[in-house]
Amino acid sequence: MLTPQHRLEAFAEKDLANSKITAKQAADFVDSTAAERVAKAFGSTCASIAIVIAMASIIGKCLLDSGAADRIVRSMLRWVGVGRAPLAFVSSGFLLAIPVFFDTVFYLMMPLGKAMRMRTGKNYLLYILSIVAGGTMAHSLVPPTPGPLIVVERLRVDLAMMIGGGCAVGLFAALAGYAFASWMNRRMEIPLRESPDISLAELEQTATRDDRELPPVWLAVTPILLPVLLIAGQTFVETAVKSPSPQSTWVQTLAAQQHWIDGLGNKNVALLLAAAVALVMLAWQKRTSRRELAVAVQAALASGGTIILITAAGGAFGAMMLQSGISEEIAALSQNIDPLWILPLAFIITTLIRTAQGSATVAMITAASVMQDFATDERLTFHPLYLALAIGCGSKPIAWMADSGFWIICKMSGMTEAEALKTVTPMSIVMGVAGLVATLIG
């Protein structure tokens, strides 16, 4: 049995062999105290995600205040029809949750779900679960939300590939959640109740808001799609330039400008540009003064700061789990298993952590730290993207009282805890398993 000191030395030697650190840094790491190692892991996580989360918080605030989020949902409803409103909620929730934390998406869309219930007089449970299905899957699978952002760094997966794979698997899982919601809606009725966040009178005002007060659709979706396109474009250009096949004229032209493309495709720069567009949209739509813009940014950064701290703490916890040697123990126990079984193993580990402590983000970060030794050509016969997707799907089960999102769903929708346990909890299991199945098929 290795002593803690021997584990630390082995951990430092492995990083040294992988050229992650210098010999002096390895020696300093072994000599450092536990508190110093926690602080360093906390700081390195902050360095990798702080700007992205801060900019995403500003984008979310601008989408809310400018009416852009309302415009996106209304446009979806108009395109699919009132009869298919739940599908509009799934797709809108998924799109909005790409740059925005799930709690904010639910807070944003729940009044619209209540307003739709007042208009149709039925299907309230279906509206609630549809919003949850779309928002929660993007939250765990599509960067730049914090969980998948850290996972791709831990497992060394290309960011654009995670966006594409996360969208594909996430939409499949969200549709599975929608199918469960439709089935449950026929067997259970949830009444529309008063809730602390918004009165029924305010709901009527939200439902009858003039479309002329909202920004156009193209402008509303620009802050969401712009960073996705920039990051994906940078990956596309890099792949085309490095291709061994003869390069055409347009590829050579792109290669000459690659330094600009790499700069714009950097996740921090892409989110910064998107936040600038969102602020311009807010100022133009609401004729907001610079002082009012400053207040909006301050509020966004205040909420984003909490998310940064939680995510960085999760990163520190994950680093401590890695340094404890648990990943080597799991690797030794699973030495002779088929590589495909690594995906269910990652799913189960993430699910256990999520169920125990509640946070999907912390569960993903911790599981990625535990499983990162598996993300090698020697252990995997497939791309590590699939390992990242399995971890993301494993962060869905089991939503219950330990999860802050569970309480937000209960309080804002008016559901009791028992009603949420009968509906939200099993749907989280269905979506997680469906996502794992889609990943295994891939």
XYZ file of C-alpha atoms in Angstrom:
442
model
C 0.000 0.000 0.000
C 1.445 3.375 -1.000
C 1.813 6.042 1.660
C 0.356 9.529 0.984
C 3.889 10.832 0.368
C 4.585 8.090 -2.159
C 1.300 8.843 -3.917
C 2.249 12.503 -4.250
C 5.675 11.609 -5.622
C 4.124 9.208 -8.140
C 1.621 11.866 -9.180
C 4.397 14.447 -9.681
C 6.560 11.958 -11.609
C 3.667 11.170 -13.948
C 3.150 14.855 -14.716
C 6.889 15.262 -15.199
C 6.959 12.324 -17.625
C 4.089 13.878 -19.555
C 6.038 17.180 -19.713
C 3.275 19.011 -17.874
C 5.675 20.411 -15.283
C 9.407 20.958 -14.816
C 11.600 19.003 -12.402
C 11.661 21.972 -10.009
C 7.868 22.276 -10.119
C 7.565 18.552 -9.368
C 9.874 18.909 -6.366
C 7.973 21.961 -5.121
C 4.698 20.075 -5.501
C 5.898 17.145 -3.378
C 7.172 19.547 -0.691
C 3.962 21.633 -0.614
C 1.314 21.306 2.077
C -2.200 20.027 1.482
C -3.639 23.541 1.855
C -1.213 24.887 -0.762
C -2.166 22.156 -3.214
C -5.882 22.869 -2.710
C -5.302 26.587 -3.244
C -3.271 25.953 -6.399
C -5.930 23.647 -7.856
C -8.599 26.200 -6.959
C -6.643 28.963 -8.680
C -5.856 26.970 -11.816
C -9.541 26.108 -12.241
C -10.453 29.779 -11.840
C -7.870 30.714 -14.460
C -9.399 28.357 -17.014
C -13.092 29.195 -16.547
C -13.473 32.570 -14.814
C -13.609 34.780 -17.921
C -15.907 32.384 -19.756
C -18.397 32.156 -16.880
C -18.297 35.912 -16.246
C -19.034 36.666 -19.904
C -21.754 33.990 -20.030
C -23.379 35.613 -16.976
C -23.410 38.987 -18.742
C -24.936 37.368 -21.846
C -27.647 35.758 -19.738
C -28.474 39.014 -17.978
C -28.706 40.860 -21.300
C -30.915 38.152 -22.827
C -33.258 38.485 -19.877
C -33.369 42.283 -19.597
C -33.562 43.017 -23.330
C -36.401 40.571 -23.950
C -34.205 38.480 -26.279
C -34.954 35.276 -24.373
C -38.676 36.051 -24.529
C -38.326 36.632 -28.285
C -36.580 33.270 -28.797
C -39.305 31.370 -26.937
C -42.137 33.235 -28.691
C -40.546 32.597 -32.073
C -40.242 28.903 -31.308
C -43.902 28.829 -30.263
C -44.911 30.635 -33.445
C -42.929 28.259 -35.658
C -44.195 25.016 -34.113
C -47.671 26.192 -33.073
C -49.344 26.370 -29.662
C -50.236 22.685 -29.876
C -46.518 21.842 -29.926
C -45.591 24.346 -27.221
C -43.757 21.692 -25.122
C -41.370 21.038 -28.033
C -40.773 24.770 -28.279
C -39.920 24.820 -24.572
C -37.489 21.905 -25.005
C -35.667 23.536 -27.918
C -35.696 27.030 -26.383
C -34.450 25.731 -23.040
C -31.664 23.800 -24.753
C -30.557 26.829 -26.774
C -30.674 29.249 -23.845
C -28.810 26.878 -21.506
C -25.714 26.852 -23.748
C -24.409 30.174 -22.375
C -26.636 30.433 -19.271
C -26.718 28.419 -16.036
C -29.748 26.081 -15.759
C -31.173 27.867 -12.711
C -31.316 31.106 -14.701
C -32.923 29.403 -17.709
C -35.650 27.909 -15.545
C -36.218 31.238 -13.812
C -36.446 32.842 -17.258
C -38.825 30.366 -18.887
C -41.105 29.273 -16.057
C -43.331 32.397 -16.249
C -43.855 31.623 -19.943
C -44.813 28.049 -19.067
C -47.328 29.335 -16.530
C -48.705 31.825 -19.033
C -49.157 28.997 -21.550
C -51.022 26.973 -18.908
C -53.348 29.926 -18.323
C -53.945 30.161 -22.076
C -54.602 26.451 -22.715
C -55.982 25.380 -19.326
C -54.060 22.073 -19.358
C -50.670 20.309 -19.691
C -48.972 22.283 -16.918
C -46.777 19.318 -15.873
C -45.728 18.821 -19.494
C -44.670 22.465 -19.756
C -42.618 22.237 -16.545
C -40.830 19.034 -17.525
C -40.198 20.239 -21.086
C -38.345 23.295 -19.787
C -36.317 21.071 -17.444
C -35.522 18.539 -20.199
C -34.078 21.100 -22.606
C -32.221 23.251 -20.106
C -30.656 20.554 -17.991
C -29.145 18.536 -20.870
C -27.405 21.525 -22.468
C -26.183 22.478 -18.997
C -24.265 19.196 -18.693
C -23.154 18.565 -22.266
C -22.580 21.776 -24.234
C -19.778 24.261 -23.415
C -19.323 27.033 -22.420
C -21.309 25.975 -19.334
C -18.786 25.238 -16.547
C -19.153 21.453 -16.195
C -18.433 20.366 -19.782
C -15.858 23.158 -20.112
C -13.721 21.659 -17.331
C -14.316 18.097 -18.541
C -12.900 18.805 -22.026
C -9.796 20.341 -20.446
C -9.295 17.404 -18.079
C -9.742 14.827 -20.853
C -7.994 16.920 -23.553
C -10.989 16.945 -25.896
C -11.366 19.602 -28.581
C -13.900 22.230 -27.489
C -15.705 22.379 -30.845
C -16.051 18.588 -30.890
C -17.649 18.685 -27.446
C -20.092 21.352 -28.621
C -21.118 19.226 -31.609
C -21.229 15.929 -29.733
C -22.952 17.520 -26.748
C -25.670 18.989 -28.968
C -26.286 15.634 -30.681
C -26.401 13.512 -27.521
C -28.101 16.246 -25.487
C -30.958 16.681 -27.954
C -31.471 12.908 -28.094
C -31.615 12.733 -24.289
C -33.869 15.806 -24.093
C -36.316 14.210 -26.541
C -36.306 11.065 -24.398
C -37.141 13.288 -21.434
C -39.915 14.904 -23.459
C -41.369 11.462 -24.267
C -41.359 10.610 -20.553
C -42.948 13.974 -19.734
C -45.732 13.359 -22.249
C -46.376 9.925 -20.740
C -46.390 11.277 -17.184
C -48.622 14.230 -18.137
C -51.397 11.784 -19.106
C -51.246 10.146 -15.681
C -50.784 13.079 -13.343
C -52.314 16.547 -13.072
C -50.425 19.457 -11.503
C -52.596 22.515 -10.748
C -51.387 26.053 -11.399
C -50.587 27.481 -7.974
C -49.396 30.846 -6.739
C -45.616 30.947 -6.243
C -43.310 33.513 -4.587
C -41.511 34.492 -7.813
C -44.452 35.845 -9.823
C -48.171 36.416 -9.267
C -50.905 35.288 -11.640
C -51.601 38.934 -12.492
C -47.971 39.415 -13.539
C -48.257 36.263 -15.627
C -51.052 37.771 -17.658
C -48.904 40.873 -18.242
C -45.991 38.690 -19.425
C -48.222 36.749 -21.804
C -49.621 39.911 -23.407
C -46.318 41.797 -23.806
C -46.147 43.564 -27.188
C -43.786 41.920 -29.693
C -42.574 45.371 -30.728
C -40.878 45.705 -27.355
C -38.648 42.709 -28.143
C -35.501 42.565 -30.313
C -35.615 40.777 -33.704
C -34.905 37.048 -33.751
C -31.563 37.334 -35.573
C -30.257 39.740 -32.954
C -31.683 37.717 -30.062
C -29.807 34.542 -31.070
C -26.537 36.253 -32.072
C -24.969 36.299 -28.550
C -25.669 32.554 -28.280
C -24.584 31.423 -31.738
C -21.594 33.760 -32.217
C -19.190 32.010 -29.767
C -20.287 28.588 -31.032
C -19.541 29.583 -34.636
C -16.199 31.201 -33.766
C -14.954 28.200 -31.762
C -16.188 25.693 -34.339
C -14.726 27.787 -37.175
C -11.311 27.849 -35.550
C -11.341 24.055 -35.226
C -12.461 23.646 -38.843
C -9.669 25.879 -40.128
C -7.052 24.146 -37.973
C -8.179 20.746 -39.270
C -8.156 21.919 -42.908
C -4.690 23.485 -42.593
C -3.186 20.379 -40.966
C -4.760 18.002 -43.494
C -2.092 15.952 -45.370
C -4.044 16.204 -48.631
C -3.063 18.937 -51.158
C -4.389 22.305 -50.019
C -6.672 24.331 -52.251
C -6.343 28.084 -52.703
C -8.990 28.910 -50.093
C -7.248 26.718 -47.492
C -3.963 28.484 -48.170
C -5.719 31.825 -47.750
C -7.111 30.700 -44.393
C -3.678 29.418 -43.345
C -2.203 32.865 -43.980
C -4.770 34.375 -41.591
C -4.691 31.564 -39.025
C -3.290 33.743 -36.234
C -6.395 35.943 -36.458
C -8.699 32.937 -36.646
C -7.006 31.302 -33.648
C -7.440 34.513 -31.678
C -11.130 34.900 -32.472
C -11.747 31.188 -31.858
C -10.242 31.278 -28.377
C -13.059 30.545 -25.923
C -12.339 33.641 -23.819
C -12.255 35.971 -26.826
C -15.345 34.375 -28.397
C -17.389 34.826 -25.208
C -16.045 38.356 -24.750
C -17.238 39.314 -28.244
C -20.623 37.688 -27.603
C -20.991 39.610 -24.339
C -20.175 42.852 -26.170
C -22.903 42.093 -28.732
C -25.359 41.319 -25.915
C -24.594 44.621 -24.184
C -25.041 46.547 -27.430
C -28.351 44.758 -27.955
C -29.510 45.675 -24.446
C -28.453 49.318 -24.870
C -30.163 49.586 -28.276
C -33.354 47.751 -27.316
C -33.963 49.476 -23.982
C -32.181 52.770 -24.744
C -30.137 51.991 -21.648
C -27.687 54.569 -20.298
C -24.089 53.714 -19.434
C -24.960 53.829 -15.734
C -27.791 51.330 -16.231
C -25.512 49.107 -18.289
C -22.951 49.205 -15.483
C -25.611 48.140 -12.973
C -26.657 45.237 -15.238
C -23.039 44.093 -15.637
C -22.463 44.386 -11.884
C -25.504 42.206 -11.157
C -24.399 39.648 -13.746
C -20.866 39.452 -12.351
C -22.213 39.103 -8.808
C -24.215 36.005 -9.781
C -21.402 34.748 -12.004
C -18.941 35.079 -9.140
C -20.894 32.540 -7.112
C -20.804 30.093 -10.022
C -17.049 30.638 -10.457
C -16.429 29.908 -6.770
C -18.546 26.738 -6.831
C -16.861 25.511 -10.009
C -13.361 26.306 -8.742
C -14.119 24.498 -5.486
C -15.240 21.514 -7.547
C -11.986 21.709 -9.490
C -9.983 21.699 -6.270
C -11.983 18.729 -4.962
C -11.400 16.872 -8.235
C -7.661 17.569 -8.074
C -7.506 16.203 -4.535
C -9.347 13.065 -5.660
C -6.803 12.646 -8.457
C -3.840 13.123 -6.124
C -5.268 10.607 -3.664
C -4.597 7.854 -6.187
C -8.218 6.797 -6.630
C -7.936 6.957 -10.428
C -5.010 4.499 -10.375
C -6.979 2.157 -8.110
C -9.977 2.225 -10.454
C -7.683 1.723 -13.442
C -6.062 -1.286 -11.755
C -9.439 -2.849 -10.925
C -10.662 -2.369 -14.494
C -7.419 -3.361 -16.206
C -8.862 -6.325 -18.112
C -12.337 -5.033 -18.957
C -13.450 -4.219 -22.486
C -12.682 -0.542 -23.245
C -16.357 0.057 -24.057
C -17.241 -0.689 -20.423
C -15.221 2.364 -19.400
C -18.168 4.525 -20.511
C -20.727 2.917 -18.149
C -18.074 3.046 -15.410
C -17.637 6.805 -15.923
C -21.420 7.208 -15.988
C -21.869 5.340 -12.696
C -19.066 7.220 -10.911
C -20.518 10.580 -11.983
C -24.035 9.508 -10.967
C -22.889 8.423 -7.505
C -21.119 11.736 -6.897
C -24.057 13.753 -8.250
C -26.590 11.864 -6.120
C -24.497 12.241 -2.987
C -23.744 15.969 -3.150
C -26.324 17.377 -5.594
C -24.309 19.543 -7.979
C -24.056 18.269 -11.569
C -21.108 20.599 -12.226
C -19.074 19.387 -9.244
C -19.917 15.770 -10.111
C -18.632 16.214 -13.669
C -15.421 17.924 -12.590
C -14.694 15.267 -9.955
C -15.476 12.352 -12.270
C -13.314 13.840 -15.038
C -10.404 14.054 -12.589
C -10.946 10.444 -11.515
C -11.266 9.168 -15.098
C -8.629 11.252 -16.848
C -6.063 8.431 -16.669
C -8.386 6.437 -18.931
C -8.299 9.100 -21.678
C -5.238 7.628 -23.375
C -4.700 5.734 -26.613
C -3.548 2.728 -24.586
C -6.851 2.410 -22.670
C -9.424 3.698 -25.172
C -10.230 2.272 -28.594
C -12.396 5.320 -29.327
C -12.129 9.097 -29.105
C -12.094 10.554 -25.534
C -15.049 12.733 -26.606
C -17.283 9.763 -25.820
C -15.830 9.532 -22.321
C -16.638 13.234 -21.807
C -20.197 12.673 -23.049
C -20.690 9.695 -20.719
C -19.588 11.837 -17.772
C -21.996 14.584 -18.824
C -24.893 12.125 -19.048
C -23.948 10.650 -15.676
C -24.422 14.055 -14.049
C -28.206 13.913 -14.646
C -29.348 11.134 -12.279
C -30.500 11.506 -9.610
C -32.193 14.898 -9.136
C -33.576 15.045 -5.603
C -33.406 17.075 -2.374
C -29.609 17.347 -2.406
C -29.793 19.338 -5.659
C -30.366 23.114 -5.499
C -31.990 22.942 -8.942
C -34.583 20.522 -7.550
C -35.713 23.135 -5.031
C -35.794 25.888 -7.649
C -38.035 23.726 -9.832
C -40.339 23.014 -6.889
C -40.652 26.575 -5.619
C -40.992 28.325 -8.979
C -43.407 25.819 -10.514
C -45.527 25.417 -7.398
C -44.960 21.655 -7.245
C -44.674 19.927 -3.890
C -41.551 17.919 -3.070
C -43.522 14.664 -3.454
C -44.774 15.718 -6.900
C -41.249 16.612 -8.027
C -39.872 13.286 -6.766
C -42.511 11.459 -8.822
C -41.808 13.443 -11.995
C -38.489 15.331 -12.137
C -36.438 12.598 -10.442
C -37.409 9.716 -12.759
C -37.115 11.984 -15.800
C -33.521 12.802 -14.833
C -32.775 9.063 -14.782
C -34.454 8.521 -18.159
C -32.484 11.354 -19.784
C -29.166 10.258 -18.305
C -29.584 6.648 -19.426
C -30.830 7.729 -22.882
C -27.751 9.940 -23.268
C -25.480 7.055 -22.276
C -27.180 4.785 -24.822
C -26.673 7.410 -27.551
C -23.011 7.717 -26.547
C -22.499 3.942 -26.651
C -24.126 3.785 -30.081
C -21.791 6.541 -31.228
